[in-house]
PDB file of C-alpha atoms in Angstrom:
ATOM      1  CA  UNK A   1      15.308   3.745 -19.073  1.00 76.00           C
ATOM      2  CA  UNK A   2      15.954   0.053 -18.522  1.00 74.00           C
ATOM      3  CA  UNK A   3      18.635   0.176 -15.803  1.00 79.00           C
ATOM      4  CA  UNK A   4      18.795   2.340 -12.677  1.00 88.00           C
ATOM      5  CA  UNK A   5      21.900   0.781 -11.153  1.00 87.00           C
ATOM      6  CA  UNK A   6      24.026   3.944 -11.241  1.00 89.00           C
ATOM      7  CA  UNK A   7      21.198   6.067  -9.861  1.00 90.00           C
ATOM      8  CA  UNK A   8      20.795   3.584  -7.046  1.00 89.00           C
ATOM      9  CA  UNK A   9      24.499   3.709  -6.235  1.00 92.00           C
ATOM     10  CA  UNK A  10      24.412   7.500  -6.114  1.00 94.00           C
ATOM     11  CA  UNK A  11      21.400   7.570  -3.823  1.00 94.00           C
ATOM     12  CA  UNK A  12      23.050   5.189  -1.379  1.00 94.00           C
ATOM     13  CA  UNK A  13      25.649   7.861  -0.533  1.00 95.00           C
ATOM     14  CA  UNK A  14      23.049  10.391   0.663  1.00 96.00           C
ATOM     15  CA  UNK A  15      22.822   9.091   4.192  1.00 95.00           C
ATOM     16  CA  UNK A  16      21.688  12.414   5.707  1.00 97.00           C
ATOM     17  CA  UNK A  17      18.576  12.710   3.513  1.00 97.00           C
ATOM     18  CA  UNK A  18      15.320  13.074   5.385  1.00 98.00           C
ATOM     19  CA  UNK A  19      12.981  13.412   2.360  1.00 98.00           C
ATOM     20  CA  UNK A  20      13.213  11.624  -0.986  1.00 98.00           C
ATOM     21  CA  UNK A  21      10.914  11.651  -4.034  1.00 97.00           C
ATOM     22  CA  UNK A  22      11.778   9.446  -7.015  1.00 96.00           C
ATOM     23  CA  UNK A  23       9.536   9.413 -10.093  1.00 96.00           C
ATOM     24  CA  UNK A  24      10.542   6.673 -12.560  1.00 94.00           C
ATOM     25  CA  UNK A  25       7.221   6.147 -14.305  1.00 95.00           C
ATOM     26  CA  UNK A  26       6.781   5.109 -17.937  1.00 95.00           C
ATOM     27  CA  UNK A  27      10.052   3.296 -18.504  1.00 93.00           C
ATOM     28  CA  UNK A  28      11.091  -0.288 -19.162  1.00 92.00           C
ATOM     29  CA  UNK A  29      12.465  -1.135 -15.743  1.00 93.00           C
ATOM     30  CA  UNK A  30      12.299  -4.825 -14.899  1.00 91.00           C
ATOM     31  CA  UNK A  31      14.555  -5.042 -11.830  1.00 88.00           C
ATOM     32  CA  UNK A  32      14.693  -2.810  -8.784  1.00 91.00           C
ATOM     33  CA  UNK A  33      17.275  -4.870  -6.895  1.00 89.00           C
ATOM     34  CA  UNK A  34      19.965  -2.152  -6.891  1.00 90.00           C
ATOM     35  CA  UNK A  35      17.454   0.593  -6.131  1.00 92.00           C
ATOM     36  CA  UNK A  36      16.315  -1.357  -3.113  1.00 93.00           C
ATOM     37  CA  UNK A  37      19.886  -1.692  -1.867  1.00 94.00           C
ATOM     38  CA  UNK A  38      20.458   2.034  -2.349  1.00 95.00           C
ATOM     39  CA  UNK A  39      17.324   3.068  -0.500  1.00 96.00           C
ATOM     40  CA  UNK A  40      18.097   0.737   2.408  1.00 96.00           C
ATOM     41  CA  UNK A  41      21.115   2.897   3.296  1.00 96.00           C
ATOM     42  CA  UNK A  42      19.001   6.022   3.851  1.00 97.00           C
ATOM     43  CA  UNK A  43      18.095   5.345   7.453  1.00 97.00           C
ATOM     44  CA  UNK A  44      17.539   9.050   8.242  1.00 98.00           C
ATOM     45  CA  UNK A  45      14.559   9.265   5.870  1.00 98.00           C
ATOM     46  CA  UNK A  46      11.295  10.385   7.396  1.00 98.00           C
ATOM     47  CA  UNK A  47       9.422  10.843   4.084  1.00 98.00           C
ATOM     48  CA  UNK A  48       9.708   8.644   0.999  1.00 98.00           C
ATOM     49  CA  UNK A  49       7.719   8.867  -2.237  1.00 98.00           C
ATOM     50  CA  UNK A  50       8.550   6.307  -4.917  1.00 97.00           C
ATOM     51  CA  UNK A  51       6.716   6.084  -8.234  1.00 97.00           C
ATOM     52  CA  UNK A  52       7.368   3.139 -10.543  1.00 95.00           C
ATOM     53  CA  UNK A  53       4.161   3.383 -12.576  1.00 96.00           C
ATOM     54  CA  UNK A  54       4.062   1.709 -15.980  1.00 96.00           C
ATOM     55  CA  UNK A  55       7.185  -0.408 -15.931  1.00 95.00           C
ATOM     56  CA  UNK A  56       7.697  -4.156 -16.279  1.00 94.00           C
ATOM     57  CA  UNK A  57       8.313  -5.074 -12.661  1.00 94.00           C
ATOM     58  CA  UNK A  58       7.254  -8.561 -11.602  1.00 93.00           C
ATOM     59  CA  UNK A  59       8.829  -8.812  -8.132  1.00 91.00           C
ATOM     60  CA  UNK A  60       9.058  -6.256  -5.332  1.00 92.00           C
ATOM     61  CA  UNK A  61      10.698  -8.568  -2.797  1.00 91.00           C
ATOM     62  CA  UNK A  62      14.002  -6.674  -2.659  1.00 90.00           C
ATOM     63  CA  UNK A  63      12.246  -3.303  -2.531  1.00 91.00           C
ATOM     64  CA  UNK A  64      10.282  -4.529   0.430  1.00 92.00           C
ATOM     65  CA  UNK A  65      13.448  -5.603   2.217  1.00 92.00           C
ATOM     66  CA  UNK A  66      15.081  -2.234   1.519  1.00 95.00           C
ATOM     67  CA  UNK A  67      12.129  -0.269   2.819  1.00 96.00           C
ATOM     68  CA  UNK A  68      12.003  -2.352   5.996  1.00 96.00           C
ATOM     69  CA  UNK A  69      15.315  -0.758   7.059  1.00 96.00           C
ATOM     70  CA  UNK A  70      13.812   2.752   7.084  1.00 97.00           C
ATOM     71  CA  UNK A  71      12.370   2.649  10.557  1.00 97.00           C
ATOM     72  CA  UNK A  72      12.370   6.460  10.936  1.00 98.00           C
ATOM     73  CA  UNK A  73       9.771   6.885   8.179  1.00 98.00           C
ATOM     74  CA  UNK A  74       6.614   8.726   9.156  1.00 98.00           C
ATOM     75  CA  UNK A  75       5.253   9.161   5.593  1.00 98.00           C
ATOM     76  CA  UNK A  76       5.475   6.572   2.809  1.00 98.00           C
ATOM     77  CA  UNK A  77       3.971   6.667  -0.684  1.00 98.00           C
ATOM     78  CA  UNK A  78       4.568   3.722  -3.027  1.00 97.00           C
ATOM     79  CA  UNK A  79       2.983   3.859  -6.478  1.00 97.00           C
ATOM     80  CA  UNK A  80       3.415   0.582  -8.358  1.00 96.00           C
ATOM     81  CA  UNK A  81       0.509   0.867 -10.766  1.00 96.00           C
ATOM     82  CA  UNK A  82       0.507  -0.918 -14.092  1.00 96.00           C
ATOM     83  CA  UNK A  83       3.238  -3.464 -13.574  1.00 95.00           C
ATOM     84  CA  UNK A  84       3.153  -7.265 -13.505  1.00 93.00           C
ATOM     85  CA  UNK A  85       3.210  -7.855  -9.754  1.00 94.00           C
ATOM     86  CA  UNK A  86       1.503 -11.019  -8.540  1.00 93.00           C
ATOM     87  CA  UNK A  87       2.565 -11.245  -4.870  1.00 91.00           C
ATOM     88  CA  UNK A  88       2.806  -8.649  -2.116  1.00 92.00           C
ATOM     89  CA  UNK A  89       3.871 -11.037   0.654  1.00 90.00           C
ATOM     90  CA  UNK A  90       7.326  -9.488   1.110  1.00 91.00           C
ATOM     91  CA  UNK A  91       5.986  -5.952   0.779  1.00 92.00           C
ATOM     92  CA  UNK A  92       3.650  -6.664   3.642  1.00 92.00           C
ATOM     93  CA  UNK A  93       6.511  -7.895   5.807  1.00 93.00           C
ATOM     94  CA  UNK A  94       8.577  -4.832   4.960  1.00 94.00           C
ATOM     95  CA  UNK A  95       5.828  -2.368   5.763  1.00 96.00           C
ATOM     96  CA  UNK A  96       5.124  -4.069   9.091  1.00 95.00           C
ATOM     97  CA  UNK A  97       8.534  -2.909  10.366  1.00 96.00           C
ATOM     98  CA  UNK A  98       7.692   0.780   9.864  1.00 97.00           C
ATOM     99  CA  UNK A  99       5.896   1.324  13.125  1.00 97.00           C
ATOM    100  CA  UNK A 100       6.561   5.097  13.146  1.00 98.00           C
ATOM    101  CA  UNK A 101       4.411   5.637  10.046  1.00 98.00           C
ATOM    102  CA  UNK A 102       1.565   8.096  10.426  1.00 98.00           C
ATOM    103  CA  UNK A 103       0.710   8.307   6.690  1.00 98.00           C
ATOM    104  CA  UNK A 104       0.767   5.428   4.205  1.00 98.00           C
ATOM    105  CA  UNK A 105      -0.323   5.534   0.561  1.00 98.00           C
ATOM    106  CA  UNK A 106       0.000   2.350  -1.446  1.00 97.00           C
ATOM    107  CA  UNK A 107      -1.098   2.034  -5.068  1.00 97.00           C
ATOM    108  CA  UNK A 108      -1.123  -1.385  -6.727  1.00 96.00           C
ATOM    109  CA  UNK A 109      -3.701  -0.613  -9.397  1.00 96.00           C
ATOM    110  CA  UNK A 110      -3.742  -2.844 -12.469  1.00 96.00           C
ATOM    111  CA  UNK A 111      -1.399  -5.631 -11.456  1.00 95.00           C
ATOM    112  CA  UNK A 112      -2.109  -9.353 -11.140  1.00 94.00           C
ATOM    113  CA  UNK A 113      -2.697  -9.631  -7.415  1.00 94.00           C
ATOM    114  CA  UNK A 114      -5.149 -12.245  -6.200  1.00 92.00           C
ATOM    115  CA  UNK A 115      -4.552 -12.208  -2.425  1.00 91.00           C
ATOM    116  CA  UNK A 116      -4.046  -9.321   0.001  1.00 92.00           C
ATOM    117  CA  UNK A 117      -4.084 -11.396   3.189  1.00 89.00           C
ATOM    118  CA  UNK A 118      -0.430 -10.715   3.991  1.00 87.00           C
ATOM    119  CA  UNK A 119      -0.859  -7.002   3.335  1.00 90.00           C
ATOM    120  CA  UNK A 120      -3.543  -6.968   5.955  1.00 89.00           C
ATOM    121  CA  UNK A 121      -1.215  -8.498   8.527  1.00 89.00           C
ATOM    122  CA  UNK A 122       1.499  -5.946   7.740  1.00 93.00           C
ATOM    123  CA  UNK A 123      -0.828  -2.968   7.984  1.00 95.00           C
ATOM    124  CA  UNK A 124      -2.241  -4.148  11.307  1.00 95.00           C
ATOM    125  CA  UNK A 125       1.145  -3.456  12.939  1.00 95.00           C
ATOM    126  CA  UNK A 126       1.052   0.237  12.020  1.00 97.00           C
ATOM    127  CA  UNK A 127      -0.949   1.453  14.966  1.00 96.00           C
ATOM    128  CA  UNK A 128       0.392   5.026  14.709  1.00 98.00           C
ATOM    129  CA  UNK A 129      -1.270   5.563  11.316  1.00 98.00           C
ATOM    130  CA  UNK A 130      -3.643   8.497  11.065  1.00 98.00           C
ATOM    131  CA  UNK A 131      -3.989   8.438   7.256  1.00 98.00           C
ATOM    132  CA  UNK A 132      -4.221   5.288   5.123  1.00 98.00           C
ATOM    133  CA  UNK A 133      -4.838   5.215   1.370  1.00 98.00           C
ATOM    134  CA  UNK A 134      -4.977   1.894  -0.491  1.00 98.00           C
ATOM    135  CA  UNK A 135      -5.549   1.737  -4.247  1.00 97.00           C
ATOM    136  CA  UNK A 136      -6.100  -1.922  -5.089  1.00 97.00           C
ATOM    137  CA  UNK A 137      -8.456  -1.587  -8.025  1.00 96.00           C
ATOM    138  CA  UNK A 138      -8.214  -3.617 -11.229  1.00 96.00           C
ATOM    139  CA  UNK A 139      -6.642  -6.751  -9.779  1.00 96.00           C
ATOM    140  CA  UNK A 140      -8.108 -10.215  -9.181  1.00 95.00           C
ATOM    141  CA  UNK A 141      -8.957  -9.923  -5.503  1.00 96.00           C
ATOM    142  CA  UNK A 142     -11.823 -12.081  -4.262  1.00 94.00           C
ATOM    143  CA  UNK A 143     -11.561 -11.929  -0.467  1.00 93.00           C
ATOM    144  CA  UNK A 144     -11.056  -8.859   1.732  1.00 94.00           C
ATOM    145  CA  UNK A 145     -11.786 -10.471   5.102  1.00 92.00           C
ATOM    146  CA  UNK A 146      -8.175 -10.297   6.296  1.00 91.00           C
ATOM    147  CA  UNK A 147      -7.785  -6.726   5.043  1.00 92.00           C
ATOM    148  CA  UNK A 148     -10.831  -5.780   7.038  1.00 92.00           C
ATOM    149  CA  UNK A 149      -9.396  -7.376  10.174  1.00 92.00           C
ATOM    150  CA  UNK A 150      -6.084  -5.583   9.709  1.00 94.00           C
ATOM    151  CA  UNK A 151      -7.718  -2.203   9.249  1.00 95.00           C
ATOM    152  CA  UNK A 152      -9.803  -2.689  12.375  1.00 95.00           C
ATOM    153  CA  UNK A 153      -6.621  -2.501  14.479  1.00 95.00           C
ATOM    154  CA  UNK A 154      -5.834   1.035  13.290  1.00 97.00           C
ATOM    155  CA  UNK A 155      -7.898   2.888  15.828  1.00 96.00           C
ATOM    156  CA  UNK A 156      -5.914   6.134  15.433  1.00 97.00           C
ATOM    157  CA  UNK A 157      -7.009   6.560  11.798  1.00 98.00           C
ATOM    158  CA  UNK A 158      -8.698   9.827  10.972  1.00 98.00           C
ATOM    159  CA  UNK A 159      -8.620   9.443   7.155  1.00 98.00           C
ATOM    160  CA  UNK A 160      -9.181   6.219   5.214  1.00 98.00           C
ATOM    161  CA  UNK A 161      -9.391   5.692   1.456  1.00 98.00           C
ATOM    162  CA  UNK A 162     -10.020   2.205   0.091  1.00 97.00           C
ATOM    163  CA  UNK A 163     -10.325   1.783  -3.672  1.00 98.00           C
ATOM    164  CA  UNK A 164     -11.293  -1.790  -4.548  1.00 97.00           C
ATOM    165  CA  UNK A 165     -12.954  -1.232  -7.907  1.00 97.00           C
ATOM    166  CA  UNK A 166     -12.818  -3.843 -10.640  1.00 97.00           C
ATOM    167  CA  UNK A 167     -12.055  -6.926  -8.598  1.00 97.00           C
ATOM    168  CA  UNK A 168     -14.022 -10.102  -7.853  1.00 96.00           C
ATOM    169  CA  UNK A 169     -15.228  -9.362  -4.329  1.00 96.00           C
ATOM    170  CA  UNK A 170     -18.508 -10.979  -3.312  1.00 94.00           C
ATOM    171  CA  UNK A 171     -18.867 -10.155   0.398  1.00 93.00           C
ATOM    172  CA  UNK A 172     -18.155  -7.035   2.455  1.00 94.00           C
ATOM    173  CA  UNK A 173     -19.437  -8.400   5.780  1.00 91.00           C
ATOM    174  CA  UNK A 174     -15.991  -8.351   7.433  1.00 92.00           C
ATOM    175  CA  UNK A 175     -15.134  -4.993   5.890  1.00 94.00           C
ATOM    176  CA  UNK A 176     -18.205  -3.540   7.514  1.00 93.00           C
ATOM    177  CA  UNK A 177     -17.169  -4.923  10.895  1.00 93.00           C
ATOM    178  CA  UNK A 178     -13.618  -3.627  10.479  1.00 94.00           C
ATOM    179  CA  UNK A 179     -14.660  -0.119   9.537  1.00 95.00           C
ATOM    180  CA  UNK A 180     -17.058   0.066  12.470  1.00 95.00           C
ATOM    181  CA  UNK A 181     -14.075  -0.041  14.868  1.00 95.00           C
ATOM    182  CA  UNK A 182     -12.530   3.136  13.454  1.00 96.00           C
ATOM    183  CA  UNK A 183     -14.371   5.576  15.620  1.00 95.00           C
ATOM    184  CA  UNK A 184     -11.776   8.372  15.159  1.00 97.00           C
ATOM    185  CA  UNK A 185     -12.426   8.620  11.406  1.00 97.00           C
ATOM    186  CA  UNK A 186     -13.351  12.045  10.102  1.00 97.00           C
ATOM    187  CA  UNK A 187     -12.948  11.193   6.384  1.00 98.00           C
ATOM    188  CA  UNK A 188     -13.863   7.943   4.639  1.00 98.00           C
ATOM    189  CA  UNK A 189     -13.681   7.201   0.894  1.00 98.00           C
ATOM    190  CA  UNK A 190     -14.715   3.712  -0.191  1.00 97.00           C
ATOM    191  CA  UNK A 191     -15.063   2.537  -3.803  1.00 97.00           C
ATOM    192  CA  UNK A 192     -16.434  -0.926  -4.600  1.00 97.00           C
ATOM    193  CA  UNK A 193     -17.587  -0.366  -8.195  1.00 96.00           C
ATOM    194  CA  UNK A 194     -17.536  -3.373 -10.559  1.00 97.00           C
ATOM    195  CA  UNK A 195     -17.381  -6.267  -8.142  1.00 97.00           C
ATOM    196  CA  UNK A 196     -19.830  -9.107  -7.445  1.00 95.00           C
ATOM    197  CA  UNK A 197     -21.374  -7.727  -4.262  1.00 95.00           C
ATOM    198  CA  UNK A 198     -25.064  -8.404  -3.776  1.00 92.00           C
ATOM    199  CA  UNK A 199     -25.752  -6.707  -0.438  1.00 90.00           C
ATOM    200  CA  UNK A 200     -24.431  -3.611   1.334  1.00 90.00           C
ATOM    201  CA  UNK A 201     -26.696  -3.849   4.369  1.00 89.00           C
ATOM    202  CA  UNK A 202     -23.843  -4.658   6.758  1.00 87.00           C
ATOM    203  CA  UNK A 203     -21.719  -1.860   5.342  1.00 91.00           C
ATOM    204  CA  UNK A 204     -24.442   0.616   6.140  1.00 87.00           C
ATOM    205  CA  UNK A 205     -24.565  -0.671   9.706  1.00 88.00           C
ATOM    206  CA  UNK A 206     -20.772  -0.425  10.055  1.00 91.00           C
ATOM    207  CA  UNK A 207     -20.641   3.142   8.784  1.00 94.00           C
ATOM    208  CA  UNK A 208     -23.415   4.147  11.160  1.00 92.00           C
ATOM    209  CA  UNK A 209     -20.999   3.620  14.064  1.00 91.00           C
ATOM    210  CA  UNK A 210     -18.650   6.330  12.770  1.00 94.00           C
ATOM    211  CA  UNK A 211     -20.185   9.287  14.487  1.00 92.00           C
ATOM    212  CA  UNK A 212     -17.154  11.560  13.883  1.00 93.00           C
ATOM    213  CA  UNK A 213     -17.627  11.456  10.101  1.00 92.00           C
TER     214      UNK A 213
END
């Protein structure tokens, strides 16, 4: 599949939908402009799962704008693994509008992302979240200070998964501080394999504050 324009047009008519799962993995899709327009019409959605794994997508700006209209969403899963995405600025803005979200799963594995600062700002607005899963492994991320600050605002979280394998991270000082604020956590999964981290002393201290784990 190279074009999903007709699919997108069809979806746009389903304005009473409350749950939508679209799996479009392993195709040759380059543009999701029309899909984004179609999804934006589904303002009754409370659950959305969208998989665009292994395509040739370079920009998710329009998708981000479309999703921002779905303010009734409580559960959102976006899987954008193995594309050619370099910026998530607009995605971050879009997500920040979804203040009813209680569960967010975002997979950006194996793209070309260097900065997640804006993502951190977007996530920090989602104070109703109880479950957050971020797969950011195999990118070119060097700094997670802002991400750590954003996560620290999510004091209702009970489950947190952060996969940051195969990046270029050198310090987890701020991450340790951020995690230490999440005193409602009952489940924590953190992967930092294959980075350039030399010390995890602060991380140990941060985790020690999570007495509900």
